[in-house]
C-alpha positions as a printed NumPy array, in Angstrom:
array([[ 25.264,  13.001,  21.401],
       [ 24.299,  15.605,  18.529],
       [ 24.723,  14.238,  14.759],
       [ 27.713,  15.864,  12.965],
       [ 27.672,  16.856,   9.337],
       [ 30.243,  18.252,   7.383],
       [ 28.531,  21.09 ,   5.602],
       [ 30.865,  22.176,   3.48 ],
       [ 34.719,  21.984,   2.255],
       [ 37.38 ,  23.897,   0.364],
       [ 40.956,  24.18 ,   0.333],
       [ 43.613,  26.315,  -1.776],
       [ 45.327,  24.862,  -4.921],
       [ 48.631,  23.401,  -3.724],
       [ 51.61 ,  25.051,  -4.151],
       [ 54.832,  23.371,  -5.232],
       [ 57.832,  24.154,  -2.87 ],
       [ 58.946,  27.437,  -3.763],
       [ 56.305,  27.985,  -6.113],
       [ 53.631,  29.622,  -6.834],
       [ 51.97 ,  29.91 ,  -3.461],
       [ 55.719,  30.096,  -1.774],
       [ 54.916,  34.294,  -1.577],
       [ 52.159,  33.35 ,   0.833],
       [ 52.172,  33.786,   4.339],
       [ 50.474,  30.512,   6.18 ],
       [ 48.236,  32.437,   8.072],
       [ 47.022,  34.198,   4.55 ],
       [ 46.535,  30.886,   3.525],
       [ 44.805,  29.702,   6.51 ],
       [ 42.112,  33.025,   6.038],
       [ 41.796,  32.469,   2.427],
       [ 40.097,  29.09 ,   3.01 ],
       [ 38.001,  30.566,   5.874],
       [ 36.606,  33.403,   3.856],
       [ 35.936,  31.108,   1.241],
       [ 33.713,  29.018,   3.572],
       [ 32.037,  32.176,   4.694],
       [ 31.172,  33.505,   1.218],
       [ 30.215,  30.02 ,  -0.239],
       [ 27.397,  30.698,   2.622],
       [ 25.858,  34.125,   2.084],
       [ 23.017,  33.382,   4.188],
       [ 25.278,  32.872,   7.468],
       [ 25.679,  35.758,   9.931],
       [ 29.768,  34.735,  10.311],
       [ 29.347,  35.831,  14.15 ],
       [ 27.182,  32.407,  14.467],
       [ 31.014,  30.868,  14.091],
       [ 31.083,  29.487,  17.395],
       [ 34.852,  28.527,  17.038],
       [ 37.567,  27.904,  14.127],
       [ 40.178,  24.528,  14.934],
       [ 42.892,  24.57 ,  12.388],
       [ 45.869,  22.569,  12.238],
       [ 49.245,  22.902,  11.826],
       [ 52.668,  20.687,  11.713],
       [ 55.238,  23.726,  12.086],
       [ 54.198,  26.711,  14.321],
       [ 57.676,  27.774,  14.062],
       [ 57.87 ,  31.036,  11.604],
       [ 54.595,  32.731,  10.515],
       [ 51.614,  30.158,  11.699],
       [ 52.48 ,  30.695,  15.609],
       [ 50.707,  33.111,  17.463],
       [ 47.985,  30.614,  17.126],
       [ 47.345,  30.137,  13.347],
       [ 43.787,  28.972,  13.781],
       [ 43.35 ,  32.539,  15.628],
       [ 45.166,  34.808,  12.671],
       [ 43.017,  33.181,  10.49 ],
       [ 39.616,  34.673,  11.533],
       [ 40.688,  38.207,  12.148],
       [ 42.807,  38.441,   8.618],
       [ 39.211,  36.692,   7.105],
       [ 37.75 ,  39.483,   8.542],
       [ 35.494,  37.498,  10.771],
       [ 33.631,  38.873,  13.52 ],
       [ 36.596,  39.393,  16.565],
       [ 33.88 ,  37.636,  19.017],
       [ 34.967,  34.67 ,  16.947],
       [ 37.868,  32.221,  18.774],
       [ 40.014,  29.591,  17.269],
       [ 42.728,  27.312,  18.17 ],
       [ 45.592,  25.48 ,  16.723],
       [ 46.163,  21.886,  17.153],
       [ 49.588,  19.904,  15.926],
       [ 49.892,  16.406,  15.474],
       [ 51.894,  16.345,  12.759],
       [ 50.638,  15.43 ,   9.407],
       [ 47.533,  14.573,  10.967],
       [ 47.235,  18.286,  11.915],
       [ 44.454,  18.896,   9.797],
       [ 42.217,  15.834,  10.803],
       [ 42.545,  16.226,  14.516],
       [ 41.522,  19.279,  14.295],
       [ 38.425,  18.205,  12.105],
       [ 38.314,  15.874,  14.99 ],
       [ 38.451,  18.027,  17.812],
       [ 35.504,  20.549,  15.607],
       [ 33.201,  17.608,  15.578],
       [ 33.401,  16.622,  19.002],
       [ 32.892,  20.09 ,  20.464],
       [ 29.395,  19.632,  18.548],
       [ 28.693,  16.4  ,  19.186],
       [ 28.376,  17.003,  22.895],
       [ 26.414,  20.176,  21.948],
       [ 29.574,  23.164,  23.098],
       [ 29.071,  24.469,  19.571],
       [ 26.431,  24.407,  17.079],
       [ 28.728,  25.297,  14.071],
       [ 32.501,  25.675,  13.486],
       [ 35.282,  25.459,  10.955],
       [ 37.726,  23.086,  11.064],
       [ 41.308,  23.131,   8.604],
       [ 44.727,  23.258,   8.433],
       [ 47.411,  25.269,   6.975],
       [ 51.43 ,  25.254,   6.028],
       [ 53.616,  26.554,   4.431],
       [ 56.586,  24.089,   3.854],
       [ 58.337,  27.086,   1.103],
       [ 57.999,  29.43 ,   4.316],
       [ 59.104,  27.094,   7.188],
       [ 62.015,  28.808,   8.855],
       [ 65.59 ,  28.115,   9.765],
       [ 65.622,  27.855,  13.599],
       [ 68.581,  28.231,  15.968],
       [ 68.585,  27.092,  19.661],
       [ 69.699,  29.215,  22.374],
       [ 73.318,  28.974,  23.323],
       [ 73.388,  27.593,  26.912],
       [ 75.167,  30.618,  28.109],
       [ 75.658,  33.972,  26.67 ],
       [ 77.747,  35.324,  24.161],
       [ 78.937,  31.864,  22.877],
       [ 81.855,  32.276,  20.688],
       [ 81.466,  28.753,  19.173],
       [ 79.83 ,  27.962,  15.433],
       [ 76.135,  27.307,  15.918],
       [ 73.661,  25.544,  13.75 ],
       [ 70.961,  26.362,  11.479],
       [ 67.841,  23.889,  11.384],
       [ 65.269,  24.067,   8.665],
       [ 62.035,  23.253,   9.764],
       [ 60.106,  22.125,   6.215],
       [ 59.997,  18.681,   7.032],
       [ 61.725,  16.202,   9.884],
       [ 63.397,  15.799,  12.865],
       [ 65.542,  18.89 ,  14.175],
       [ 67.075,  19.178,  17.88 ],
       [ 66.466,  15.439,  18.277],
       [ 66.159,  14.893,  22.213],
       [ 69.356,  12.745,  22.939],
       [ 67.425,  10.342,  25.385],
       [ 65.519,   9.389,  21.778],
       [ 66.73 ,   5.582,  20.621],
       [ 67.9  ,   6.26 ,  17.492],
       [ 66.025,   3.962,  15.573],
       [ 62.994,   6.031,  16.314],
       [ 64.754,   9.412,  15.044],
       [ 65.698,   7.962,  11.148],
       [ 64.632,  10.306,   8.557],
       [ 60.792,   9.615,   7.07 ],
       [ 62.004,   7.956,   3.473],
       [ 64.403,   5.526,   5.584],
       [ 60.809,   4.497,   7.307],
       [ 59.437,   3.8  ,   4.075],
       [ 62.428,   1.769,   2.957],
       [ 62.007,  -0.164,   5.936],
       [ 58.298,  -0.751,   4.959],
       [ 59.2  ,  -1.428,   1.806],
       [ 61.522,  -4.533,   2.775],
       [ 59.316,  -5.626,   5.461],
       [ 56.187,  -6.212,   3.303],
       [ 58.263,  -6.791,  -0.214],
       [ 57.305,  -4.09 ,  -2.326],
       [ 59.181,  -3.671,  -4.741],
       [ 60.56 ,  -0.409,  -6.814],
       [ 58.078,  -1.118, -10.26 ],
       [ 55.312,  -1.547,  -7.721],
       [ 55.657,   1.679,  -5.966],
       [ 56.429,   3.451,  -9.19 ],
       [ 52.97 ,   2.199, -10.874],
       [ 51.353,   3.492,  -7.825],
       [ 53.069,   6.881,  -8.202],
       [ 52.156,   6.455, -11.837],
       [ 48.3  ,   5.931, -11.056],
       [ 48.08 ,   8.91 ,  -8.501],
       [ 49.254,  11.364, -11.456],
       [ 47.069,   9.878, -13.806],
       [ 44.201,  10.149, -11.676],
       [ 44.661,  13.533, -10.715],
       [ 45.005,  14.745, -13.798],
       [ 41.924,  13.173, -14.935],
       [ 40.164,  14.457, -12.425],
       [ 41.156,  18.148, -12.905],
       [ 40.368,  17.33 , -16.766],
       [ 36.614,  16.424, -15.888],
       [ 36.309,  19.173, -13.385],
       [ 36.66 ,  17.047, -10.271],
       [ 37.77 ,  19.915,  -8.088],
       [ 35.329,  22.69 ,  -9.369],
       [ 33.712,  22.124,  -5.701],
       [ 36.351,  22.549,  -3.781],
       [ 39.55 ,  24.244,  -4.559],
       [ 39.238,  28.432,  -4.083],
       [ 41.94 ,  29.777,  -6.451],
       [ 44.425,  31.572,  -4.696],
       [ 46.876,  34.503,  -6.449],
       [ 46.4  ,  33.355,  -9.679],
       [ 46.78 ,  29.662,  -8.95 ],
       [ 44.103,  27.731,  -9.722],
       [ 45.522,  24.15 , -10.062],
       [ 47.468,  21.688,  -7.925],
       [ 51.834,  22.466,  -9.224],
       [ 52.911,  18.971,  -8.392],
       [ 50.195,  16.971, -10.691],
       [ 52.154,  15.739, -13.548],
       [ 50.327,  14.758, -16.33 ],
       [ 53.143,  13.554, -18.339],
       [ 54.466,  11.529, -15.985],
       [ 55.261,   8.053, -17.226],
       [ 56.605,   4.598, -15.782],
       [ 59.627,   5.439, -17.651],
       [ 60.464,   8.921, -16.496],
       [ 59.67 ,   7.541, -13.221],
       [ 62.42 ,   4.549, -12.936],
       [ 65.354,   6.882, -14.182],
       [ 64.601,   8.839, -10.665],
       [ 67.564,   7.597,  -8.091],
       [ 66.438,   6.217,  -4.707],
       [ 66.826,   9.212,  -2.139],
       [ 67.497,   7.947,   1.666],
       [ 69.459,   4.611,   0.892],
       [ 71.967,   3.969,  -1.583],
       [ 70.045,   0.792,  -3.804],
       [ 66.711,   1.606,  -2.48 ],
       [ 63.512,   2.107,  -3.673],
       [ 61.981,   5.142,  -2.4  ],
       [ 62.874,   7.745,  -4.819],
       [ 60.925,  11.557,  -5.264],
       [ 58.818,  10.214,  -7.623],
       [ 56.722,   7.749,  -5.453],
       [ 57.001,  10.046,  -2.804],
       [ 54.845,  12.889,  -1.658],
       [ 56.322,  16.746,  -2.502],
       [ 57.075,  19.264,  -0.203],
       [ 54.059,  21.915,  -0.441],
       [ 52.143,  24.921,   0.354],
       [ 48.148,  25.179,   0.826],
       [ 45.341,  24.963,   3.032],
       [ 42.235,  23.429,   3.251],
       [ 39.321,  23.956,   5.526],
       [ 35.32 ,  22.309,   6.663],
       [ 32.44 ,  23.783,   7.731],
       [ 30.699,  21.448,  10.407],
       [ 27.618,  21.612,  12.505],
       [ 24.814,  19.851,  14.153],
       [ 20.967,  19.752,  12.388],
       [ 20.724,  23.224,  13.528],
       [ 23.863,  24.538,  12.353],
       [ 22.909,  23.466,   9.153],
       [ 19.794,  24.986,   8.973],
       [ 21.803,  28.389,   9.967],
       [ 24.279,  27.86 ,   7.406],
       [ 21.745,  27.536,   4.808],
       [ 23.874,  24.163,   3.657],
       [ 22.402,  20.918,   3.247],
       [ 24.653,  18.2  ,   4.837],
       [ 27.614,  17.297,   2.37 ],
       [ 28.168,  14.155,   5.045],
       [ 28.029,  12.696,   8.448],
       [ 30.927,  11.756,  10.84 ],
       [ 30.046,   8.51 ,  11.625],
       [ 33.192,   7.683,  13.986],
       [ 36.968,   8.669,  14.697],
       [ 40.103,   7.135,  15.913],
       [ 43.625,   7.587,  17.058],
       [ 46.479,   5.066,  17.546],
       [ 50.078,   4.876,  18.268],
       [ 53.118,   2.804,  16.854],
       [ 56.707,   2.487,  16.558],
       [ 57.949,   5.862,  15.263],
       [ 59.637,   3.909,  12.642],
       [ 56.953,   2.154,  10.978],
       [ 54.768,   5.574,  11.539],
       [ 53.453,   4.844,   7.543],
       [ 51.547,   1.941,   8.467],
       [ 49.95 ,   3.813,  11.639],
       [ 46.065,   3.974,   9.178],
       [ 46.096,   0.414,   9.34 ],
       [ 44.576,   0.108,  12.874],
       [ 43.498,   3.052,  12.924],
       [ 41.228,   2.318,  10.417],
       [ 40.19 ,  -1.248,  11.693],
       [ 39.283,   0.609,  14.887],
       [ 36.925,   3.587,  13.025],
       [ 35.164,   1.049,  11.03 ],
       [ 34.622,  -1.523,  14.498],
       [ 33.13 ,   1.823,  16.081],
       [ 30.805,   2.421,  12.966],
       [ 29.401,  -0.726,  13.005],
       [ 30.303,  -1.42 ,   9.231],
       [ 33.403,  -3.559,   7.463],
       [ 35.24 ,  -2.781,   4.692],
       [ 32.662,  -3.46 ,   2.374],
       [ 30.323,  -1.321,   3.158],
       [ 32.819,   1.178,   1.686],
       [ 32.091,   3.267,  -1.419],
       [ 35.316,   5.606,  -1.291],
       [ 38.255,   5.926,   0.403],
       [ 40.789,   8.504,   0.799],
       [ 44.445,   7.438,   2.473],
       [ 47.057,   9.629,   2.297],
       [ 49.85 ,   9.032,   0.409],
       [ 53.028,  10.054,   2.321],
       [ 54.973,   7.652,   0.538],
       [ 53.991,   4.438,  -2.43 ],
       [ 55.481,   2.393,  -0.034],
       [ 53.601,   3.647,   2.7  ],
       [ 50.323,   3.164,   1.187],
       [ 51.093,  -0.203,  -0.118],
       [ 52.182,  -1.298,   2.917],
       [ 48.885,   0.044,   4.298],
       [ 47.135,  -1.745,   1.664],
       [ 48.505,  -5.3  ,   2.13 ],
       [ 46.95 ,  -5.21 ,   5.483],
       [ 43.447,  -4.449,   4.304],
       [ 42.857,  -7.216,   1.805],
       [ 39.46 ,  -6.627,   1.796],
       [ 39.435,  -3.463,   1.239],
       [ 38.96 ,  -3.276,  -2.58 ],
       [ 41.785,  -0.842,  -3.943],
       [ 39.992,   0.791,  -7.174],
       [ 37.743,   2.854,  -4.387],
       [ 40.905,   4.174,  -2.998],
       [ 42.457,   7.772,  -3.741],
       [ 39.846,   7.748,  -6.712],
       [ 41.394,  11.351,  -8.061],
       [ 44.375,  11.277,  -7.199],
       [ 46.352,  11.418,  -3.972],
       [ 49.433,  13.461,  -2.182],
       [ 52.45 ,  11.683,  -4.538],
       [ 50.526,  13.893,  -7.072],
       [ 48.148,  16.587,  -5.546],
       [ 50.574,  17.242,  -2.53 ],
       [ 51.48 ,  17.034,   0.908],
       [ 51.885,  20.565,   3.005],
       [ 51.379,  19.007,   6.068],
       [ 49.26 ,  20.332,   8.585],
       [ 46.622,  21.102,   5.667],
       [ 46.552,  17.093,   3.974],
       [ 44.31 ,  15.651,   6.755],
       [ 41.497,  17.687,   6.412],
       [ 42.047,  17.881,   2.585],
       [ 41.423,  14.287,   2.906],
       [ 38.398,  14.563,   4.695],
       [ 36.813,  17.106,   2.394],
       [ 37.744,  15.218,  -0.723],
       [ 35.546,  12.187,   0.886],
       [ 32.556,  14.339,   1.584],
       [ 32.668,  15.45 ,  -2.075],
       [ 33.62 ,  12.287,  -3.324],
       [ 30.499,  10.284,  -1.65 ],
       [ 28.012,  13.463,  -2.814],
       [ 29.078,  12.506,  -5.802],
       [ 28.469,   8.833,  -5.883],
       [ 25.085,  10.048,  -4.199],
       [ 26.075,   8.686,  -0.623],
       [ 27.043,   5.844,   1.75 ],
       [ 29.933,   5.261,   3.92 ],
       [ 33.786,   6.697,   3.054],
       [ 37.356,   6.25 ,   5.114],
       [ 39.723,   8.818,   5.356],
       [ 42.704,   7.601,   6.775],
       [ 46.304,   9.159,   7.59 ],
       [ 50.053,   8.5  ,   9.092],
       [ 51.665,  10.846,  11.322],
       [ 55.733,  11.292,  11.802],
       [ 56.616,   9.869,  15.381],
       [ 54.126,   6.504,  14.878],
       [ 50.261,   7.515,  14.991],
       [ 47.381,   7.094,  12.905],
       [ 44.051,   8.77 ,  12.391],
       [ 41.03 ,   7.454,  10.617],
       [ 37.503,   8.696,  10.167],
       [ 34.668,   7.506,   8.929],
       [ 32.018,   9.462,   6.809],
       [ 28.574,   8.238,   5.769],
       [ 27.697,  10.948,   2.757],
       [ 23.91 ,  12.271,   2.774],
       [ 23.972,  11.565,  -1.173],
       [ 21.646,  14.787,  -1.695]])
């Protein structure tokens, strides 16, 4: 097998839900990040591109026609170019990082991009056929942002709840309480902000239409603006919109290669991909789906948790993350989310999980190498985890 480096990584500012990036298409999105990779490498001849994998969690209004696809001819890449759009869900965006780094690693491409893209303002309202024509009864309107819509009725309905009832559940189940999921809320503001203040994401975030920060960072947030917020998908809860991810618009997008892809690109290697992994798990407790999915990237890297130097988990939900926490004691939690994570940055779905993954290979540059987790849940019970060893030059 062929070593994989990331060689690069960039991704849009992210949008609030209807805000500033809510006039973009998702396939604009999806090209703005491409053409960013291709100009950040004025060396490359872009028809070297052997293939573009994007993800995407919708697919249902302007990403379908093959997102991954739109995204190199609006770029203006060379038409000889292919690409393809993969959707698991949240996890959009790291499977198809995934899916990239395979294709190299058993030599079918010598250099790709890998991404993901959405557009949660833009998600459509859908309508299913009538089953016969000219149906005179009332029919229903489904918004596709976020959820389950035209739930199959053979589904058990505990597997079908919406997402914030899953992190209630998590939240009983391991005892977290309200406080402690608001002072994790609280941190991933704080730490975003911070890092944006000390120029954090000068590497990696392309402004985009006169956006150049993430909307849904708050700097001002506090622990008591946070515990006036009313719990959301259970009356006396504790999930609330505070300590839970926004909805959001942005994309994000890697450039990956082999030793000689690298060379081509004129990049030296941001990072390595060390090892990858998938699992499944009850739909309902989908927010704890990193947990082995982690164990299992580390067990095929060879390393434990303490040969970590960053980590980046997504945060779907405080509870979530908590709950993913509690089951990695020794994983040591200052290394995790280190500038923030989605409760502050934001969550547009098929774009977080290779966000993730490009805020690692940055991250461990940065701290001048060794080995980094990103890890992520996925609606419907699965979890994906790779693991990075950074070049530190």
């Amino acid at each position: 097998m062929n070593d994989v480096f990331v060689l690069d990584a960039v991704r849009t500012p992210i949008g609030r839900y209807g805000g500033a990036l809510s006039g973009v298409r998702p396939d604009d999105l999806a090209a703005h990040v491409v053409r960013a990779l291709a100009d950040r490498s004025p060396d490359l001849d872009p028809a070297a591109i052997e293939d573009v994998f994007f993800g995407a969690a919708n697919g249902a209004g302007e990403d379908n026609r093959d997102v991954a696809r739109m995204a190199v001819l609006l770029a203006g890449l060379p038409v000889t170019v292919p690409g393809t759009t993969v959707n698991r869900l949240c996890g959009s965006g790291l499977e198809a990082a995934i899916a990239a780094s395979r294709a190299v690693a058993v030599g079918d491409a010598s250099l790709v991009i890998a991404g993901g893209s959405e557009s949660m303002s833009r998600a459509p309202w859908v309508m299913p056929k009538p089953a016969r024509g000219f149906d005179r009864g009332p029919q229903t309107l489904h918004d596709t942002s976020l959820g389950w819509r035209m739930v199959n009725p053979r589904m058990p309905a505990e597997w079908t709840i919406p997402l914030g009832e899953c992190a209630e559940i998590l939240a009983e189940r391991y005892e977290i309480s309200r406080e402690a999921q608001d002072r994790f809320a609280l941190r991933s503001h704080r730490l975003a902000a911070a890092a944006w203040e000390r120029g954090v994401f000068g590497d990696e975030v392309v402004p985009l239409d006169a956006l150049d920060h993430d909307e849904s960072v708050r700097a001002d947030s506090s622990a008591e603006s946070l515990a006036k917020l009313k719990p959301v998908f259970r009356s006396g809860g504790t999930v609330t919109a505070g300590n839970s991810s926004p909805l959001n618009d942005g994309a994000s997008a890697l450039l990956i290669g082999d030793e000689a892809g690298a060379a081509r690109s004129g990049h030296a290697p941001l990072a390595r991909i060390v090892a990858r992994a998938v699992v499944g798990i009850e739909p309902q407790l989908f927010g704890i789906g990193p947990v082995e999915a982690a164990r299992t990237a580390l067990k095929r890297a060879g390393i434990t948790w303490s040969d970590l130097r960053a980590v980046e988990l997504n945060e779907a939900f405080a509870a979530q993350s908590l709950a993913c926490l509690a089951e990695w004691p020794d994983l040591d939690p200052e290394i995790v989310n280190v500038n923030g994570g989605a409760i502050a940055l934001g969550h547009p779905l098929g774009s977080s999980g290779a966000r993730i993954l490009g805020a690692l290979a940055h991250e461990l540059r940065r701290r001048g190498g060794g080995y980094g987790l990103a890890a992520i849940c996925i609606g419907v019970g699965q979890g994906l985890a790779v693991v990075l060893e950074g070049t530190g030059s």
